Amino acid sequence: AKYPLLNGKRLFLYVVYTIFFTISLFLRFLKERPALLVASDFEAIIPAIIYSKLFRTRLIYNIHDNISQRYNLPTVLNKILNLLEGSAVKCCESSMVPEGFRRESLPKWCHHKVHIVRNVPENVNYVKPDLASDKIKIFYGGWLNPTRGINALIKLAEENDDFEVTIAGTGTSDMIKKLNSSDKLNFLGQIDHKSSLELTANSHFIPIYYDPQIIINRYAASNKLAETLAIGRPLLVNEELVILESFYNKDSIIASAYSDFQSVPKKIREVFYNKDRYLKLCESSREIYEKHYSWDDAKLKMEQLIDY
């Protein structure tokens, strides 16, 4: 079963497809008889728990997005979903989340099974930025959802001739049409991970925006963040992100309120045209990566969980 792109809408259709997905996934397990299951997110954990209990199979629960934070539902419903996810964690051998604040969002009685494994790229080197460019290069690669600041990036490209904006990824047909219709930005469609890293290295700033009106967006722990730090580029972020409360060096970011993107171009120019300051931000980003986002540490933690 393949999910349509619902973007958090059409609840009934979501439930129908989840049922189809659950059944098809369980049948796949019966056919392949895996000795270890790593289930990502709540929809996948349901058939995985059933299979693991029936056949006494090891099961690790990888929580990309806490189910209780995904949708703006009434508080009581989100609390019920959180209890269900905590129960799912208890049914597994162990669980993984990308940041500590995501573990704290789960019920305390399941914390002992939840391990922090950060979203980090594998062995990415620092790349010195191109300072000779006559354009300020911005690259966004990922899910093309309006809640990720895509409309603001389109506007940035169309209203500022000194910026070169490149966007890649997949999304709904209306968003793809909108991106293709703009002659002021480069839209590449879906690309592979290697190309995404190359475009990050060829850019000057990387945007990571999440509309804070959606709960999970405030708790985002994007893999783009670690990739950007690894290559050594300043981050453009909205200040409502919870991860910024414990961020290690504010000098590596340019932050603004999600609703105040109009102030961002000026902030970017002030940094970029001061070459010494810009290079310092790039180097600071890499320093943060080396200290706090080690691939070796993440790999070791995953190996320990798998080899338990």
Short mmCIF file of C-alpha atoms in Angstrom, two decimals:
data_model
loop_
_atom_site.label_atom_id
_atom_site.label_comp_id
_atom_site.label_asym_id
_atom_site.label_seq_id
_atom_site.Cartn_x
_atom_site.Cartn_y
_atom_site.Cartn_z
CA ALA A 1 0.00 0.00 0.00
CA LYS A 2 1.31 3.44 -0.90
CA TYR A 3 0.29 6.53 1.04
CA PRO A 4 -1.07 9.47 -0.95
CA LEU A 5 0.42 12.87 -0.05
CA LEU A 6 -2.14 14.06 2.50
CA ASN A 7 -0.10 16.68 4.43
CA GLY A 8 -2.05 15.99 7.61
CA LYS A 9 -5.46 16.27 5.95
CA ARG A 10 -8.32 13.86 5.09
CA LEU A 11 -8.33 11.78 8.28
CA PHE A 12 -10.63 9.04 6.95
CA LEU A 13 -8.39 8.40 3.93
CA TYR A 14 -5.36 8.33 6.23
CA VAL A 15 -7.02 5.67 8.41
CA VAL A 16 -7.99 3.58 5.35
CA TYR A 17 -4.48 3.64 3.92
CA THR A 18 -2.98 2.89 7.34
CA ILE A 19 -5.11 -0.25 7.57
CA PHE A 20 -4.01 -1.34 4.07
CA PHE A 21 -0.40 -0.57 4.92
CA THR A 22 -0.55 -2.49 8.21
CA ILE A 23 -1.98 -5.61 6.55
CA SER A 24 0.46 -5.55 3.62
CA LEU A 25 3.44 -5.01 5.93
CA PHE A 26 2.42 -7.92 8.17
CA LEU A 27 2.06 -10.18 5.11
CA ARG A 28 5.54 -9.08 4.02
CA PHE A 29 6.91 -10.12 7.41
CA LEU A 30 5.25 -13.54 7.10
CA LYS A 31 6.83 -14.01 3.68
CA GLU A 32 10.38 -12.92 4.55
CA ARG A 33 10.54 -14.02 8.22
CA PRO A 34 13.08 -11.39 9.39
CA ALA A 35 15.16 -12.13 12.50
CA LEU A 36 15.31 -8.42 13.44
CA LEU A 37 12.77 -5.66 12.85
CA VAL A 38 13.49 -1.93 12.96
CA ALA A 39 10.15 -0.16 12.66
CA SER A 40 10.01 3.55 11.87
CA ASP A 41 7.06 5.51 13.28
CA PHE A 42 3.71 4.46 14.66
CA GLU A 43 2.10 3.14 11.47
CA ALA A 44 4.88 0.59 11.03
CA ILE A 45 5.12 -0.42 14.68
CA ILE A 46 1.62 -1.92 14.85
CA PRO A 47 2.23 -4.93 12.52
CA ALA A 48 5.82 -5.16 13.77
CA ILE A 49 4.69 -5.67 17.38
CA ILE A 50 2.16 -8.32 16.34
CA TYR A 51 4.79 -10.20 14.31
CA SER A 52 7.49 -9.90 17.00
CA LYS A 53 5.19 -11.30 19.69
CA LEU A 54 3.94 -14.18 17.54
CA PHE A 55 7.40 -15.24 16.37
CA ARG A 56 9.53 -13.92 19.29
CA THR A 57 11.48 -11.61 16.99
CA ARG A 58 13.67 -8.75 18.16
CA LEU A 59 12.11 -5.35 17.55
CA ILE A 60 13.59 -1.83 17.68
CA TYR A 61 11.28 1.18 17.39
CA ASN A 62 12.77 4.18 15.53
CA ILE A 63 10.59 7.22 16.23
CA HIS A 64 11.06 9.83 13.51
CA ASP A 65 8.05 11.89 14.63
CA ASN A 66 6.22 11.42 17.92
CA ILE A 67 2.65 10.56 16.99
CA SER A 68 1.19 12.84 19.69
CA GLN A 69 2.94 15.87 18.15
CA ARG A 70 2.13 15.35 14.49
CA TYR A 71 -1.35 16.84 14.39
CA ASN A 72 -3.09 19.73 16.11
CA LEU A 73 -5.68 17.56 17.80
CA PRO A 74 -7.49 18.25 21.10
CA THR A 75 -5.15 17.89 24.07
CA VAL A 76 -6.88 14.81 25.42
CA LEU A 77 -6.51 12.98 22.08
CA ASN A 78 -2.81 13.84 21.89
CA LYS A 79 -2.35 12.52 25.43
CA ILE A 80 -4.03 9.26 24.44
CA LEU A 81 -1.77 8.99 21.38
CA ASN A 82 1.27 9.60 23.58
CA LEU A 83 0.19 6.82 25.94
CA LEU A 84 -0.26 4.49 22.95
CA GLU A 85 3.21 5.32 21.67
CA GLY A 86 4.69 4.81 25.12
CA SER A 87 2.98 1.42 25.26
CA ALA A 88 4.44 0.58 21.85
CA VAL A 89 7.91 1.45 23.17
CA LYS A 90 7.36 -0.89 26.13
CA CYS A 91 6.44 -3.70 23.72
CA CYS A 92 9.79 -3.35 21.94
CA GLU A 93 13.31 -4.32 22.90
CA SER A 94 14.43 -0.69 22.59
CA SER A 95 13.59 2.57 20.87
CA MET A 96 15.46 5.45 19.20
CA VAL A 97 14.77 9.19 18.99
CA PRO A 98 16.97 11.90 17.40
CA GLU A 99 17.13 14.33 20.36
CA GLY A 100 16.70 14.31 24.13
CA PHE A 101 13.67 16.59 24.07
CA ARG A 102 11.88 14.04 21.90
CA ARG A 103 12.43 11.39 24.58
CA GLU A 104 11.17 13.79 27.26
CA SER A 105 7.94 14.16 25.27
CA LEU A 106 7.19 10.45 25.77
CA PRO A 107 5.73 9.03 29.01
CA LYS A 108 8.37 8.79 31.73
CA TRP A 109 7.63 5.13 32.36
CA CYS A 110 9.10 4.18 28.96
CA HIS A 111 12.20 6.42 29.02
CA HIS A 112 14.48 3.55 30.10
CA LYS A 113 13.95 1.92 26.71
CA VAL A 114 14.47 5.09 24.65
CA HIS A 115 17.96 5.89 23.32
CA ILE A 116 19.14 9.08 21.61
CA VAL A 117 20.68 8.49 18.19
CA ARG A 118 21.13 11.75 16.34
CA ASN A 119 20.41 12.30 12.65
CA VAL A 120 23.94 12.64 11.31
CA PRO A 121 25.49 12.11 7.86
CA GLU A 122 28.18 9.55 7.31
CA ASN A 123 31.71 11.00 7.17
CA VAL A 124 31.02 14.33 5.45
CA ASN A 125 34.00 16.66 5.10
CA TYR A 126 34.13 20.42 5.58
CA VAL A 127 34.01 22.29 2.26
CA LYS A 128 35.31 25.85 2.06
CA PRO A 129 32.63 28.13 0.58
CA ASP A 130 32.92 29.94 -2.75
CA LEU A 131 33.41 33.60 -1.86
CA ALA A 132 33.94 34.76 -5.45
CA SER A 133 30.31 34.24 -6.43
CA ASP A 134 28.30 37.32 -7.39
CA LYS A 135 25.15 35.62 -6.08
CA ILE A 136 24.20 34.54 -2.57
CA LYS A 137 23.34 30.87 -3.05
CA ILE A 138 20.52 29.28 -1.05
CA PHE A 139 19.68 25.57 -1.31
CA TYR A 140 16.69 23.75 0.11
CA GLY A 141 16.37 19.99 -0.31
CA GLY A 142 13.58 17.98 1.24
CA TRP A 143 9.84 17.72 1.66
CA LEU A 144 8.11 20.42 -0.42
CA ASN A 145 5.43 21.41 2.04
CA PRO A 146 4.17 24.99 2.52
CA THR A 147 4.83 24.54 6.26
CA ARG A 148 8.57 24.25 5.51
CA GLY A 149 8.93 27.86 4.36
CA ILE A 150 8.80 27.00 0.64
CA ASN A 151 6.58 29.95 -0.27
CA ALA A 152 8.95 32.31 1.51
CA LEU A 153 11.90 30.89 -0.48
CA ILE A 154 10.01 31.38 -3.74
CA LYS A 155 9.34 34.99 -2.75
CA LEU A 156 13.00 35.45 -1.81
CA ALA A 157 14.08 34.32 -5.28
CA GLU A 158 11.51 36.46 -7.10
CA GLU A 159 12.17 39.70 -5.20
CA ASN A 160 15.97 39.67 -4.78
CA ASP A 161 18.21 39.58 -7.84
CA ASP A 162 21.36 39.07 -5.78
CA PHE A 163 20.09 35.70 -4.51
CA GLU A 164 20.21 32.37 -6.34
CA VAL A 165 17.68 29.94 -4.86
CA THR A 166 17.74 26.22 -5.67
CA ILE A 167 15.01 23.86 -4.45
CA ALA A 168 14.84 20.07 -4.74
CA GLY A 169 12.52 17.43 -3.38
CA THR A 170 9.08 15.93 -3.72
CA GLY A 171 5.62 17.13 -2.75
CA THR A 172 2.04 17.57 -3.88
CA SER A 173 1.22 18.33 -7.51
CA ASP A 174 0.10 21.90 -6.78
CA MET A 175 3.40 22.73 -5.08
CA ILE A 176 5.41 21.14 -7.90
CA LYS A 177 3.42 23.20 -10.41
CA LYS A 178 4.07 26.38 -8.43
CA LEU A 179 7.81 25.73 -8.29
CA ASN A 180 8.00 24.90 -12.00
CA SER A 181 6.13 28.08 -12.89
CA SER A 182 8.71 30.38 -11.27
CA ASP A 183 11.48 31.49 -13.63
CA LYS A 184 13.44 33.10 -10.79
CA LEU A 185 14.54 29.92 -9.02
CA ASN A 186 16.10 26.58 -9.92
CA PHE A 187 13.75 23.67 -9.26
CA LEU A 188 15.40 20.27 -9.66
CA GLY A 189 12.66 17.87 -8.57
CA GLN A 190 13.65 14.80 -6.58
CA ILE A 191 17.40 14.16 -6.32
CA ASP A 192 19.58 11.61 -4.54
CA HIS A 193 21.38 12.18 -1.25
CA LYS A 194 24.81 12.57 -2.85
CA SER A 195 23.54 15.37 -5.09
CA SER A 196 21.90 17.03 -2.11
CA LEU A 197 25.19 17.13 -0.22
CA GLU A 198 26.99 18.51 -3.30
CA LEU A 199 24.42 21.29 -3.64
CA THR A 200 24.76 22.06 0.06
CA ALA A 201 28.52 22.43 -0.39
CA ASN A 202 28.00 24.70 -3.43
CA SER A 203 25.67 26.99 -1.49
CA HIS A 204 26.26 29.73 1.06
CA PHE A 205 23.27 29.27 3.39
CA ILE A 206 20.86 26.41 4.09
CA PRO A 207 17.28 27.13 5.25
CA ILE A 208 15.60 24.96 7.88
CA TYR A 209 12.13 26.39 8.49
CA TYR A 210 9.17 24.73 10.19
CA ASP A 211 5.81 26.40 10.75
CA PRO A 212 5.48 26.41 14.57
CA GLN A 213 1.69 26.25 14.43
CA ILE A 214 2.14 22.48 13.93
CA ILE A 215 3.38 20.88 17.15
CA ILE A 216 5.87 18.45 15.61
CA ASN A 217 7.48 21.28 13.66
CA ARG A 218 8.57 22.94 16.90
CA TYR A 219 10.21 19.65 17.90
CA ALA A 220 11.90 19.08 14.52
CA ALA A 221 15.31 17.38 14.53
CA SER A 222 16.15 17.62 10.86
CA ASN A 223 18.92 15.60 9.23
CA LYS A 224 19.59 18.70 7.11
CA LEU A 225 20.78 20.46 10.24
CA ALA A 226 23.63 18.01 10.87
CA GLU A 227 24.52 17.84 7.16
CA THR A 228 24.75 21.63 6.99
CA LEU A 229 26.93 21.77 10.10
CA ALA A 230 29.17 19.01 8.72
CA ILE A 231 29.83 20.78 5.43
CA GLY A 232 30.21 24.06 7.29
CA ARG A 233 27.44 26.44 6.33
CA PRO A 234 25.40 28.88 8.44
CA LEU A 235 21.83 27.80 9.13
CA LEU A 236 18.77 29.89 8.36
CA VAL A 237 16.23 28.81 10.97
CA ASN A 238 13.08 30.01 12.66
CA GLU A 239 13.55 30.81 16.31
CA GLU A 240 10.55 28.77 17.51
CA LEU A 241 12.43 25.46 17.11
CA VAL A 242 12.95 23.72 20.46
CA ILE A 243 16.36 22.45 19.37
CA LEU A 244 17.68 26.03 19.46
CA GLU A 245 17.13 26.18 23.23
CA SER A 246 20.13 23.90 23.67
CA PHE A 247 22.05 24.92 20.60
CA TYR A 248 25.75 25.08 21.10
CA ASN A 249 26.76 28.25 19.32
CA LYS A 250 24.26 30.87 18.22
CA ASP A 251 26.97 32.40 15.97
CA SER A 252 26.41 29.61 13.45
CA ILE A 253 22.76 30.48 12.82
CA ILE A 254 20.64 33.30 11.44
CA ALA A 255 17.34 33.10 13.27
CA SER A 256 14.05 34.91 12.87
CA ALA A 257 10.43 34.29 13.71
CA TYR A 258 8.76 32.05 11.13
CA SER A 259 6.32 34.88 10.30
CA ASP A 260 9.15 37.41 9.89
CA PHE A 261 10.97 36.03 6.87
CA GLN A 262 10.98 39.49 5.28
CA SER A 263 13.79 40.45 7.67
CA VAL A 264 16.00 37.52 6.59
CA PRO A 265 17.50 38.85 3.29
CA LYS A 266 18.97 41.87 5.09
CA LYS A 267 20.45 39.65 7.83
CA ILE A 268 21.96 37.35 5.20
CA ARG A 269 23.58 40.26 3.33
CA GLU A 270 25.04 41.69 6.53
CA VAL A 271 26.77 38.36 7.18
CA PHE A 272 27.76 37.34 3.66
CA TYR A 273 29.32 40.63 2.56
CA ASN A 274 31.48 40.65 5.66
CA LYS A 275 33.71 37.84 4.42
CA ASP A 276 35.65 37.37 7.65
CA ARG A 277 32.44 37.09 9.66
CA TYR A 278 30.88 34.72 7.12
CA LEU A 279 33.91 32.40 7.14
CA LYS A 280 33.86 32.41 10.93
CA LEU A 281 30.24 31.24 10.86
CA CYS A 282 31.13 28.46 8.42
CA GLU A 283 34.00 27.28 10.60
CA SER A 284 31.81 27.54 13.71
CA SER A 285 29.22 25.28 12.09
CA ARG A 286 31.85 22.62 11.43
CA GLU A 287 33.17 22.89 14.99
CA ILE A 288 29.68 22.24 16.36
CA TYR A 289 29.33 19.18 14.13
CA GLU A 290 32.67 17.72 15.21
CA LYS A 291 31.86 18.20 18.89
CA HIS A 292 28.18 17.23 19.07
CA TYR A 293 27.15 15.38 15.88
CA SER A 294 29.66 12.58 15.46
CA TRP A 295 28.78 9.88 12.91
CA ASP A 296 31.05 7.44 14.75
CA ASP A 297 29.08 7.95 17.97
CA ALA A 298 25.74 7.49 16.21
CA LYS A 299 26.98 4.40 14.39
CA LEU A 300 28.34 2.86 17.60
CA LYS A 301 25.04 3.47 19.37
CA MET A 302 23.08 1.81 16.57
CA GLU A 303 25.45 -1.14 16.53
CA GLN A 304 25.07 -1.55 20.28
CA LEU A 305 21.28 -1.60 19.97
CA ILE A 306 21.34 -4.09 17.08
CA ASP A 307 23.96 -6.36 18.67
CA TYR A 308 22.31 -6.30 22.10
#
